[in-house]
XYZ file of C-alpha atoms in Angstrom:
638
model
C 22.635 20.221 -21.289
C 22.717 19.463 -25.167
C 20.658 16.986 -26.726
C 22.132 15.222 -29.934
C 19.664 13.464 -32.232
C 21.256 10.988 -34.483
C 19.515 10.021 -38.011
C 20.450 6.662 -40.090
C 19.702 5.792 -43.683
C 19.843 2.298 -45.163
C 19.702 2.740 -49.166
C 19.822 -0.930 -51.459
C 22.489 -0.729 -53.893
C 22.002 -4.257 -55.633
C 21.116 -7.422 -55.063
C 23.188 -10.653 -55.534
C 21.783 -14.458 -55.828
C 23.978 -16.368 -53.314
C 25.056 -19.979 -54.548
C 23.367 -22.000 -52.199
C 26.266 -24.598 -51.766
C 27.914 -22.258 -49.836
C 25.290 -22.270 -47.273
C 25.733 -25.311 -44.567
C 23.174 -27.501 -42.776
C 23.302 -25.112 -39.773
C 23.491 -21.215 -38.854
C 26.997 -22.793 -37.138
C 28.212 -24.126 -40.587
C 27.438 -21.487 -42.647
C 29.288 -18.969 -40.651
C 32.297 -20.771 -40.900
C 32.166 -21.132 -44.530
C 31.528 -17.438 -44.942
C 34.266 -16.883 -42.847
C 37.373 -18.623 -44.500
C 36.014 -17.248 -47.932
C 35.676 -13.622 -46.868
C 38.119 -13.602 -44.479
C 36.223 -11.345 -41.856
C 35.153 -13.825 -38.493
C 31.707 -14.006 -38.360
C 29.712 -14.748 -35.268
C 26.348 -15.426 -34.023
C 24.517 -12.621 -32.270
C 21.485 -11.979 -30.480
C 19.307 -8.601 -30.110
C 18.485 -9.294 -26.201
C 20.222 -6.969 -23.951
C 23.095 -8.517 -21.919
C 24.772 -6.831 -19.180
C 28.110 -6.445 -19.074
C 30.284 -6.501 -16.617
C 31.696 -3.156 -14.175
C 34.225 -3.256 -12.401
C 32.543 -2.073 -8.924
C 33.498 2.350 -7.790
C 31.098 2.770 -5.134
C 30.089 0.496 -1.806
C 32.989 -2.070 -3.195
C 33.376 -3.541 0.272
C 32.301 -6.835 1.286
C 28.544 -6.416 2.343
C 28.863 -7.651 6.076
C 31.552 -4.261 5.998
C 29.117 -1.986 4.390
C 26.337 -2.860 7.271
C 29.257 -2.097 9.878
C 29.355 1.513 7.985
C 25.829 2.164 7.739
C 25.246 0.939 10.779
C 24.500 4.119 13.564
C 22.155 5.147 9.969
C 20.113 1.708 10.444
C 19.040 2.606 14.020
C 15.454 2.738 15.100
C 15.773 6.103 16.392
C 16.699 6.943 12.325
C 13.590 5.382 11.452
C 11.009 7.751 9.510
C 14.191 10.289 8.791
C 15.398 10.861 5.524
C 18.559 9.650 6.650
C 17.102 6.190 7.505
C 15.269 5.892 3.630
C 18.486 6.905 1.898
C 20.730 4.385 3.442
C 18.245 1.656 2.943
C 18.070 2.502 -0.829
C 21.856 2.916 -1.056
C 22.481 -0.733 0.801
C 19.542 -2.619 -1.235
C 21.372 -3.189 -4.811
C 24.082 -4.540 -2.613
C 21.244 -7.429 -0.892
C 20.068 -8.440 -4.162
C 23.840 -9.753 -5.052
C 24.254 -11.072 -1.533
C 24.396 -14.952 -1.256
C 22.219 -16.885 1.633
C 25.492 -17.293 3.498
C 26.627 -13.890 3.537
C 22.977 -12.654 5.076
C 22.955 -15.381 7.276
C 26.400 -13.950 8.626
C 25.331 -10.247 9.529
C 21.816 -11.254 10.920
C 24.077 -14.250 13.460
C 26.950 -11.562 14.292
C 25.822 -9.911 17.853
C 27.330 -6.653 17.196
C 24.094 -5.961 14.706
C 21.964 -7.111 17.389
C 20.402 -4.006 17.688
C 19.734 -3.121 14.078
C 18.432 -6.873 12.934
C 14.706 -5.119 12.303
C 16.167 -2.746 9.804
C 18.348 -5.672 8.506
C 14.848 -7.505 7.757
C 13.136 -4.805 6.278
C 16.348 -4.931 3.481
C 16.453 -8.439 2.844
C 12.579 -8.671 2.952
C 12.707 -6.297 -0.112
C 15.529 -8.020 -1.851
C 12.778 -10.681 -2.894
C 15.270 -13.354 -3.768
C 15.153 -16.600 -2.445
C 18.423 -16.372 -1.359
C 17.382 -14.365 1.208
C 13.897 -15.758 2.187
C 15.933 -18.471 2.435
C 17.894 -17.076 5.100
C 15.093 -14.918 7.121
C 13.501 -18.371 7.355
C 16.639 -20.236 8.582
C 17.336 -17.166 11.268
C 13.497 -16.510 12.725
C 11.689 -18.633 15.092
C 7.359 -18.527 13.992
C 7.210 -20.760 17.061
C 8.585 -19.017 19.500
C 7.197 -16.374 22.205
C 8.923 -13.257 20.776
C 6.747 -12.222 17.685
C 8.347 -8.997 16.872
C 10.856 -9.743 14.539
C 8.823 -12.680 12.262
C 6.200 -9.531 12.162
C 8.632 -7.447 11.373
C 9.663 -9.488 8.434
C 6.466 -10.287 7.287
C 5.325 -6.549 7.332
C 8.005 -5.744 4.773
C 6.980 -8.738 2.386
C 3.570 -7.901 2.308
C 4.458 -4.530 0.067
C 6.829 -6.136 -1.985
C 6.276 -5.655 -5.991
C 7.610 -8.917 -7.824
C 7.415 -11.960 -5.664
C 8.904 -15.546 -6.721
C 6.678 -18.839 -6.416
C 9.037 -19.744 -3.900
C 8.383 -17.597 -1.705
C 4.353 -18.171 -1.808
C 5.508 -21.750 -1.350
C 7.599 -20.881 1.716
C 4.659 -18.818 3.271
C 2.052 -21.472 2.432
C 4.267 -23.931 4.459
C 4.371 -21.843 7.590
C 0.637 -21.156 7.358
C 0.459 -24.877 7.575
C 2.157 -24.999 10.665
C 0.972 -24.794 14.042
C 1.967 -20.453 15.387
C 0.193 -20.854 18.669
C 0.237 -16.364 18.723
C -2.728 -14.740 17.075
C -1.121 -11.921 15.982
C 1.317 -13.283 14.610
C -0.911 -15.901 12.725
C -3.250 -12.966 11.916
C 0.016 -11.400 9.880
C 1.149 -14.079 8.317
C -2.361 -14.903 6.899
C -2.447 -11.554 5.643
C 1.066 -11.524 4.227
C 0.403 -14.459 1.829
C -2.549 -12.671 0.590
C -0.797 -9.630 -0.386
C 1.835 -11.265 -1.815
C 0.193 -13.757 -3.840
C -2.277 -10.679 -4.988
C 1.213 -8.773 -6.414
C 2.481 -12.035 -7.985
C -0.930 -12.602 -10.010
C -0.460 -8.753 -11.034
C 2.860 -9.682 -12.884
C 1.591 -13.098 -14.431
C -1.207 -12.781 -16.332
C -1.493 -16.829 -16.495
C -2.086 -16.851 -12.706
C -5.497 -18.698 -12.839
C -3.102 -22.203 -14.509
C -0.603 -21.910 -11.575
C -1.174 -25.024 -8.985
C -0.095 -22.391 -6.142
C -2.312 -19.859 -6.744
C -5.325 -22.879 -6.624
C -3.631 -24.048 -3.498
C -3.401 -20.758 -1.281
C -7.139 -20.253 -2.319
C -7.869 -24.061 -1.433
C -5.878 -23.010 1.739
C -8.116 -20.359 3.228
C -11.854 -22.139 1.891
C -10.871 -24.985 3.755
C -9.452 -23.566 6.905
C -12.255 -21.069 7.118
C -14.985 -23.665 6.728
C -12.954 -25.452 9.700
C -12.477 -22.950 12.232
C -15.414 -22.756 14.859
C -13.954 -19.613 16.550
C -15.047 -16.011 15.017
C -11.436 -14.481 15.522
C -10.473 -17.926 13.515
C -12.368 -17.199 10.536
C -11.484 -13.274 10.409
C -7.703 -14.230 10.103
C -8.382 -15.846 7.436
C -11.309 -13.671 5.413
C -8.638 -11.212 6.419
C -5.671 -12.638 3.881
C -8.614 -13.156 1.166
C -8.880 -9.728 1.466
C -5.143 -8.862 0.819
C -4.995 -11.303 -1.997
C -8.656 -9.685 -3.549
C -8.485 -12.610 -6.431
C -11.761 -12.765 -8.563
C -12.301 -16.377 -8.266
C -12.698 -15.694 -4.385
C -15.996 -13.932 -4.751
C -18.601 -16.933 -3.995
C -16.748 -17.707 -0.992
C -17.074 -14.017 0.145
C -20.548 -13.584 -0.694
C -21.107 -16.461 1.768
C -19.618 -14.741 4.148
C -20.855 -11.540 3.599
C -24.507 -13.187 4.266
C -23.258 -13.934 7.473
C -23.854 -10.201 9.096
C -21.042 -8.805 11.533
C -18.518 -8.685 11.261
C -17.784 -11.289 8.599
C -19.332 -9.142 6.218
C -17.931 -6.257 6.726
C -14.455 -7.830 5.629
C -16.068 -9.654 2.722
C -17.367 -6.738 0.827
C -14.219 -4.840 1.814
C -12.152 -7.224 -0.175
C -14.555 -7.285 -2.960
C -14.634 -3.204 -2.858
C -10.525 -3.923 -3.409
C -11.482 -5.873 -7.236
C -12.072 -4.340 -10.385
C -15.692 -3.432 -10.736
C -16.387 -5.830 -13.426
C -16.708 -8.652 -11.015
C -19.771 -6.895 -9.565
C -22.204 -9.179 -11.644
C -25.740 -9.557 -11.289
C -25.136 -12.305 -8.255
C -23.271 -10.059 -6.610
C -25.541 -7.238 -6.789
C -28.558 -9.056 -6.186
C -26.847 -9.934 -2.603
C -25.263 -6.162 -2.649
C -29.016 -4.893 -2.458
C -30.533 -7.431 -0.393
C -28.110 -6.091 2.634
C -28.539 -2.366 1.720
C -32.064 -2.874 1.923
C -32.480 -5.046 4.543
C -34.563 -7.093 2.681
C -34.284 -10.471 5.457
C -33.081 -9.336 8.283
C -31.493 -6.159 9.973
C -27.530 -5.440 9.045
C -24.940 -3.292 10.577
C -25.054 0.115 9.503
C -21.442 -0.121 7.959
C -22.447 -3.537 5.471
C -25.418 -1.590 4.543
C -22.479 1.545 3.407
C -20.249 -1.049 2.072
C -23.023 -2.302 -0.047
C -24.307 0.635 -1.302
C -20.815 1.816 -2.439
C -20.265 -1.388 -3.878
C -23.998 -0.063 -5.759
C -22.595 2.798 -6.595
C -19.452 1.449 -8.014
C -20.933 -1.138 -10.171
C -21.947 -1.204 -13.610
C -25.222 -1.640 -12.797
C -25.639 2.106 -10.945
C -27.410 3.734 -13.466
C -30.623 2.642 -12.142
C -29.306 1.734 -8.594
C -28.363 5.364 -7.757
C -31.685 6.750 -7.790
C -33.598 3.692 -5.903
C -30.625 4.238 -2.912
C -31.565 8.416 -3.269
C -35.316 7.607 -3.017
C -34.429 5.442 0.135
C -33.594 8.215 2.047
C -37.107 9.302 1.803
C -38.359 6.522 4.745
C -34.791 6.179 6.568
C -34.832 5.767 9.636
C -31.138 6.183 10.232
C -29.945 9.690 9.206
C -26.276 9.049 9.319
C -26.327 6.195 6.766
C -27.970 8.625 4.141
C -26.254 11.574 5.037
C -22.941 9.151 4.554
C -24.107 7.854 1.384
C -25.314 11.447 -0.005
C -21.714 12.622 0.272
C -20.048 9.442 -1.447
C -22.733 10.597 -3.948
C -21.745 14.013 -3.778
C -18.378 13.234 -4.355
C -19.236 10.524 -7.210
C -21.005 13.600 -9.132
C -18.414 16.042 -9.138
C -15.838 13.607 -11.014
C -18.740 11.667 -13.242
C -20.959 13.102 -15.920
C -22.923 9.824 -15.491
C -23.691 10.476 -11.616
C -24.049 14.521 -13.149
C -26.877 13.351 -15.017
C -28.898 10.952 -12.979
C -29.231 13.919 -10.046
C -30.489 16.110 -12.801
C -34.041 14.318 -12.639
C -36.750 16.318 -11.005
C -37.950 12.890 -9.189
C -34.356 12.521 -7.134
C -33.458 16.464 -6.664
C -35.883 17.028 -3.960
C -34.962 18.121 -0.351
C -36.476 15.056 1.388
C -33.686 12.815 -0.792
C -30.549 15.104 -0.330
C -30.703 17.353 2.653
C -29.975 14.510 5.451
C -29.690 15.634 9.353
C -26.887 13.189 10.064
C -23.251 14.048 11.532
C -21.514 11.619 9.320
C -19.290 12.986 6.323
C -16.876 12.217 3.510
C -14.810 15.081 2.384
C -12.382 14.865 -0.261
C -9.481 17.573 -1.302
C -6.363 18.183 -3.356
C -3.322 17.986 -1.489
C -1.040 18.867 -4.479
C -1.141 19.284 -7.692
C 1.343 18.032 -10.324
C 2.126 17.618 -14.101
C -0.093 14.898 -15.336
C -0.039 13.320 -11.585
C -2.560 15.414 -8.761
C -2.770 13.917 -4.805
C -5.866 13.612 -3.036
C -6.723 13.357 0.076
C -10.067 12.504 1.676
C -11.581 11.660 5.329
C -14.629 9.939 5.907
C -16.654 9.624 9.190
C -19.221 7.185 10.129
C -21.240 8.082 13.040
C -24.011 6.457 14.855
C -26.783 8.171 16.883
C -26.133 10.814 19.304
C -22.907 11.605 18.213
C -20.643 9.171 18.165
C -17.332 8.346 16.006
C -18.060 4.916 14.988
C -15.500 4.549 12.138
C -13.362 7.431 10.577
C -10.602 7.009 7.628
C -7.765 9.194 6.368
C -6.934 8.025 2.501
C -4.061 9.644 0.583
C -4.002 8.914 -3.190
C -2.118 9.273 -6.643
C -4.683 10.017 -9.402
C -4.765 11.059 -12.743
C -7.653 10.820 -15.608
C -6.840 7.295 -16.273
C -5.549 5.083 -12.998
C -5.605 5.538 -9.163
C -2.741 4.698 -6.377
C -3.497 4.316 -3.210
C -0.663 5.277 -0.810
C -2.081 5.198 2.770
C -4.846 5.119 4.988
C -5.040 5.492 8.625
C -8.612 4.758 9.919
C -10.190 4.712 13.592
C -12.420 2.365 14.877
C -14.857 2.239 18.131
C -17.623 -0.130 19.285
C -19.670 -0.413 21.769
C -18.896 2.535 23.496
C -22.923 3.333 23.403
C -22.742 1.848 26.774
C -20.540 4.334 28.532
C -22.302 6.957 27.491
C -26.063 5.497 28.979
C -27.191 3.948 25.513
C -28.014 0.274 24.546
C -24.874 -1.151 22.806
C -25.067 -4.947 22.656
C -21.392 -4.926 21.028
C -18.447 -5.265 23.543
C -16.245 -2.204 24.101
C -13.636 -1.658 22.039
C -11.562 0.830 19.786
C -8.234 0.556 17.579
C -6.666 1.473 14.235
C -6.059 -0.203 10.565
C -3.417 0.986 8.192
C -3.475 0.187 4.820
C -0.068 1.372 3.079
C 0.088 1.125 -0.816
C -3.090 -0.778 -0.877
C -1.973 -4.081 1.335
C -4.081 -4.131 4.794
C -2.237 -4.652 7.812
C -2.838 -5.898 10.816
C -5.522 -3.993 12.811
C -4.195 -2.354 15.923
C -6.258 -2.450 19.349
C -6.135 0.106 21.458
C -8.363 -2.245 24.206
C -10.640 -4.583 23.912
C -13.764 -5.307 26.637
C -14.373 -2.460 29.602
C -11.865 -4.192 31.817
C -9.086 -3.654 29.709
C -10.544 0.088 29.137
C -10.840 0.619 32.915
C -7.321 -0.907 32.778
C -6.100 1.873 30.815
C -7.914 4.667 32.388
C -6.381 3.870 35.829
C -3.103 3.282 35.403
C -2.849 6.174 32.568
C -0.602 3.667 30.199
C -3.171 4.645 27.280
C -2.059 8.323 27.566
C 1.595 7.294 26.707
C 2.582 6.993 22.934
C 2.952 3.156 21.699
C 4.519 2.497 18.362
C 1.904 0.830 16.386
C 4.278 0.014 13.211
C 7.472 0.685 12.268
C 9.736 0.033 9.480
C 11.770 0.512 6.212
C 9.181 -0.478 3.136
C 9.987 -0.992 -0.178
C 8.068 1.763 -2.493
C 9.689 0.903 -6.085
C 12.350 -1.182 -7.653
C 12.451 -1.302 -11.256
C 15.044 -2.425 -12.954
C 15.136 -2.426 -17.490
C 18.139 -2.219 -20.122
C 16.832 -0.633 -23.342
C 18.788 -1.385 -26.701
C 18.993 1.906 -28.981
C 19.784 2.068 -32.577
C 23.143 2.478 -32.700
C 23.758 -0.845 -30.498
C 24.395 0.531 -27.028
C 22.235 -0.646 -24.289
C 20.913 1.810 -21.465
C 20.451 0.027 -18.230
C 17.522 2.364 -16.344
C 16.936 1.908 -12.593
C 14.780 2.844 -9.895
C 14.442 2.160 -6.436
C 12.528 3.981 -3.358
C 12.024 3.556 0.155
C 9.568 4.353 2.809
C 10.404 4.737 6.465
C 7.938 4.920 8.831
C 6.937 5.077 12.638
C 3.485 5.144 13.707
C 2.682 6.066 17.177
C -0.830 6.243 19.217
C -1.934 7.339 22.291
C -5.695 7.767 24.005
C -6.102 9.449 27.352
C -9.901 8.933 28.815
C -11.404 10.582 31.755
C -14.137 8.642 33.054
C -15.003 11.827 35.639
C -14.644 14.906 32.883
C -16.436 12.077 29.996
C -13.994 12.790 27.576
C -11.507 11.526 25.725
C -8.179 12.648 23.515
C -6.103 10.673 21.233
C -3.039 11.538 18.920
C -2.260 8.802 16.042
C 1.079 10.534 14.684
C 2.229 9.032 11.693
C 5.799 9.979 10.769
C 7.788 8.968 7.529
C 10.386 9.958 4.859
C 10.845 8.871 1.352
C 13.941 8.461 -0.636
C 13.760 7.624 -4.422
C 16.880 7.401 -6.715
C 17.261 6.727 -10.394
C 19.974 6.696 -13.159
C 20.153 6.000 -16.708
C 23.811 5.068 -17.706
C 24.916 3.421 -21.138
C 25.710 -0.356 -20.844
C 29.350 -0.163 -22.607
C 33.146 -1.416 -21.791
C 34.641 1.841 -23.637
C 32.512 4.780 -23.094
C 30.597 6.069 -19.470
C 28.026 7.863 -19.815
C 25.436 8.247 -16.895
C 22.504 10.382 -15.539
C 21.483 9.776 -12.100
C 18.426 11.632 -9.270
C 17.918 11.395 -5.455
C 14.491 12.812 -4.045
C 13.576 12.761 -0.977
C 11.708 14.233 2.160
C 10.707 13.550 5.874
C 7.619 14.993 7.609
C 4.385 13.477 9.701
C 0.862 14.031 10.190
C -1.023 14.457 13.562
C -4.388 12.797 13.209
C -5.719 14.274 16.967
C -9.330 13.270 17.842
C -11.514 14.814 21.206
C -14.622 13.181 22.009
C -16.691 14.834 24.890
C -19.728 12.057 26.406
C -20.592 14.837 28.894
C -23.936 16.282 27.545
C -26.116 14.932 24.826
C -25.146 15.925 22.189
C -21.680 14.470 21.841
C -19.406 16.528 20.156
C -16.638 14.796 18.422
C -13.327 17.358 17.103
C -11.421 15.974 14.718
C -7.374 17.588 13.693
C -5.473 16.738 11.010
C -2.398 19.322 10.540
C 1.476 18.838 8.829
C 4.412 20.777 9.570
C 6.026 22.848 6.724
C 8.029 20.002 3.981
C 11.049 20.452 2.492
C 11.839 18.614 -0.595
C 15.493 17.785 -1.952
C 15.782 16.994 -5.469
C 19.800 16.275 -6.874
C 20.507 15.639 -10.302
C 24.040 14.288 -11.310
C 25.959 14.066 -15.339
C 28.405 12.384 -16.114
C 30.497 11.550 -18.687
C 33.927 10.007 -19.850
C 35.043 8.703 -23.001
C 38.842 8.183 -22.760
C 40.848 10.959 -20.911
C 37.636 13.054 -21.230
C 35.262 13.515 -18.389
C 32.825 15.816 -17.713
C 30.260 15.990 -14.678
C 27.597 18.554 -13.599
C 25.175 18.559 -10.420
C 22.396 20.599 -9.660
C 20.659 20.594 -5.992
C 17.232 21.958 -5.600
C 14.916 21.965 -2.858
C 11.274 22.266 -2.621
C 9.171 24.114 0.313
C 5.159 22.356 1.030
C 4.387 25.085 3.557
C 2.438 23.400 6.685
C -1.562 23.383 7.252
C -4.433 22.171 9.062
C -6.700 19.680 7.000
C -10.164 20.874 6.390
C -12.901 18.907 7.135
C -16.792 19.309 7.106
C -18.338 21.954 8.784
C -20.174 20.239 11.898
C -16.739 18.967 12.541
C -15.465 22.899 12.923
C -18.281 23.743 14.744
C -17.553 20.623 17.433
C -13.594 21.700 17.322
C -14.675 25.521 18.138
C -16.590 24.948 20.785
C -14.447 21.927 22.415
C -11.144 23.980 22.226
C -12.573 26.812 23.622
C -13.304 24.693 26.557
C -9.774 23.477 26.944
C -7.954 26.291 26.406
């Protein structure tokens, strides 16, 4: 490929006093004048990029048509295939120009009965209010069938450049009565995310009347509802939407104990650091501490991270070390030592503090606890490296109490989160002989590109797990969350110096399907569960010149399909519990496709080059009690 660099000069050659007579009262008049006396037509002009207008070569059919063609691509069995994330890119330019109407028509015609999810996820990432407008018109939120208005709601909740409208929209529905909880739950947490992305992109959020009212929204319902599942739905979108001026309200909250406050700090954890003043950490260290009464063992980890985190840490870190010394719960500070751990290795600050003879003793850092955080590179890139890092909380005797597997984008200056799969259990002390005052219960949260979802319950209460364990339904997989999500869409025209305008875009697409199962024999006191979380990304980009007389265009596809099995065996037989967890990922293949081309005239010329990348498979490493527990457990079973 050549590269051509062009250079301009401007050079004065004189200057000339105009007659100011022949100037007019307005820009108008005085082109005119000029006009007649030169005889050259003179007219006004801007420097703001305008598009012009293409006559359509690709996808030119009518868009109910297109959906007819795509249409065996935009089943569910497609979902989390490559196949399914390129058609969804390919069909979304073509939503954004669709009229209310014209959506309305494909999601009312019967033959696309069977792909109306898919259909959702599109015009859910459109983010026009064209076709809000028409999602709203075709669901029912009243209505005993949940899964679509879920559906649609799941897409919206990642979506990059909301309108007011839509906030609007969503703060109407809240208003109205959705007698199902789950539903309610989602919705909540759907107008949280998206009014979090649409503060991102105005930076005059805080003198919006919206913005005041969702907040108004949630302090007023929460301070109404006397249920506890009531006022987690709605700590739950405060969480999503992580705005500043929320942080009294959640400190109240996070006074409250379980599990109020374990969703309270979590959605101050989500805010820039800054906003970790001295109220906030005054409260942060009353909790850790324990300083009034006796807290959960994860608010007292939430609060010391929040510690850690804060700008205040340089003389937190070493009073949370010196802690340790009197603990009386071992997993805490073994947690806590390897957030520390990990803290040190990336910050000269953390380097420094450990350095002191007074904190580097054995009694602070050698902890006898089960609990760990590890944290790896998954790949390595130019400028860009991916982490990935799993953290276990345990309890007592050996028990998984909380676990998390994060995936992020990270380079010296700014972080992206891209998912997070986490496992949950309580009060399952009691099977086991202990003293659990919590009821029984276990499930999952996803967070995908930093928006929280819905958490997913596996059961809830003993009957429900005895439920389970007889009829075997628990064994069999059960799609969590599925779905075409909206990764990127960025759309820019650029004006260069000799006049023409590039138009740049970019758009990418995540497909997903996330599946869990848990088998539990009561008589063996075990247990095994597989969360397999499948997806493919597609990503495609072009850079053409905006002109009526010349084409000139370079355009890239990537994409890839793979999943990761997240396998966990828990064995209650004999004390101690052992606890194996698996994290492996089949070999990755990569396709990357570059297209040129170019035509000026009868001229044209077009090159392509294909290339495809290999990620070999592996097994994630963890810490190394967990490979002890994994050696000795599948030994036993096979």
């Amino acid at each position: 490929m050549k590269l051509i660099f062009f250079r301009y000069e401007l050079n004065l050659k004189g200057r000339e006093k105009m007659n100011s007579e022949k100037l007019g009262d307005t820009l108008r008049e005085t082109l005119s004048k000029l006009s007649k006396e030169t005889g050259v037509e003179l007219k006004e002009e801007t420097l703001i990029a305008k598009p012009l207008k293409f006559d359509c070569k690709e996808n030119c059919k009518p868009l109910s048509n297109l959906v007819t063609d795509f249409k065996s691509k935009l089943e569910a069995k497609k979902l989390s295939t490559l196949e399914s994330a390129s058609t969804f890119v390919t069909l979304l330019e073509k939503f954004h120009l669709a009229t209310k109407n014209e959506l309305l028509e494909i999601l009312k015609n019967r033959k696309n009965n069977n792909i109306i999810p898919q259909i959702l996820d599109l015009i859910s990432a459109t983010q026009t209010d064209a076709a809000f407008e028409a999602a709203l018109e075709f669901l029912d939120f009243s209505g005993k069938n949940t899964d679509l208005p879920e559906r649609f709601l799941l897409g919206l909740s990642v979506t990059s450049h909301p309108t007011s409208k839509m906030i609007t929209e969503l703060l109407n529905l809240a208003n109205k009565k959705i007698s199902n909880e789950k539903l309610r739950t989602t919705l909540l947490m759907t107008l949280g995310s998206v009014l979090n992305s649409f503060c991102k992109i105005n930076d005059s959020y805080l003198d919006l009347p919206i913005v005041n009212e969702v907040v108004n929204h949630y302090s007023n319902k929460l301070n109404k509802c006397k249920k506890v599942n009531c006022k987690l739905m709605y700590l739950r979108g405060l969480k999503n939407a992580a705005l500043p001026s929320t942080v009294p309200l959640l400190l109240e909250y996070a006074k409250k104990g379980k599990p109020f406050a374990e969703i309270a700090l979590s959605a101050i954890k989500k805010m820039d650091p800054k906003y970790i003043n001295e109220i906030v950490v005054s409260l942060l260290q009353e909790l850790y501490y324990e300083i009034k009464e006796k807290q959960d063992s994860t608010v007292r980890i939430l609060s010391a991270e929040l510690l850690l985190s804060s700008q205040y840490n340089n003389y937190t870190i070493d009073d949370i070390l010196l802690s340790f010394v009197k603990s009386k719960n071992p997993e805490i500070s073994t947690y806590i030592t390897g957030k520390i751990n990990d803290l040190t290795s990336r910050n000269k600050t953390f380097s420094n503090i450990l350095k002191s003879r007074k904190i580097r003793n054995y009694n602070t850092l050698s902890n006898k606890g089960d609990s760990a955080v590890v944290r790896n590179l998954l790949a390595g890139g130019t400028g860009v490296d991916i982490y990935y890092s799993m953290d276990m909380e345990m309890i007592s005797g050996g028990l998984l109490k909380k676990s998390a597997f994060d995936v992020n984008f990270e380079n010296e200056k700014d972080k992206l989160h891209f998912f997070s799969i986490g496992l949950f259990a309580t009060g399952l002390g009691s099977l086991t002989g202990e003293e659990d005052s919590e009821e029984t219960s276990a499930g999952m949260e996803l967070t995908l590109l930093g928006v929280h979802i819905r958490p997913y319950t596996f059961f809830h209460g003993t009957g429900e797990l005895m439920g389970h364990v007889w009829s075997g339904t628990g064994s069999e997989p059960i799609s969590a969350i599925q779905g075409n999500l909206l990764l990127m869409d960025h759309s820019q025209k650029i004006i260069l110096q000799n006049g023409l305008i590039v138009d740049l875009n970019v758009k990418g697409a995540l497909s997903i399907d996330l599946s869990a199962s848990i088998d539990i024999s009561i008589w063996n006191r075990n247990s095994h569960s597989i969360v397999k979380n499948s997806g493919a990304f597609a990503i495609e980009g072009s850079a053409r010149i905006d002109s009526s007389f010349i084409e000139s265009q370079v355009g890239f596809n990537l994409g890839g399909e793979s999943y990761i099995d997240f396998v966990t065996d828990f064995d209650f037989y004999d004390s101690p519990y052992r606890t194996c967890l698996q994290m492996s990922q089949p070999d990755l293949e990569i396709k990357y496709n570059v297209k040129e081309s170019h035509s000026f005239q009868k001229h044209k010329w077009q090159h392509t080059s294909n290339r495809k990348y290999y990620i070999p498979g592996k097994s994630y490493s963890f810490h190394r009690k967990n490979d002890e527990y994994c050696s000795i457990l599948l030994a036993e079973k096979y």
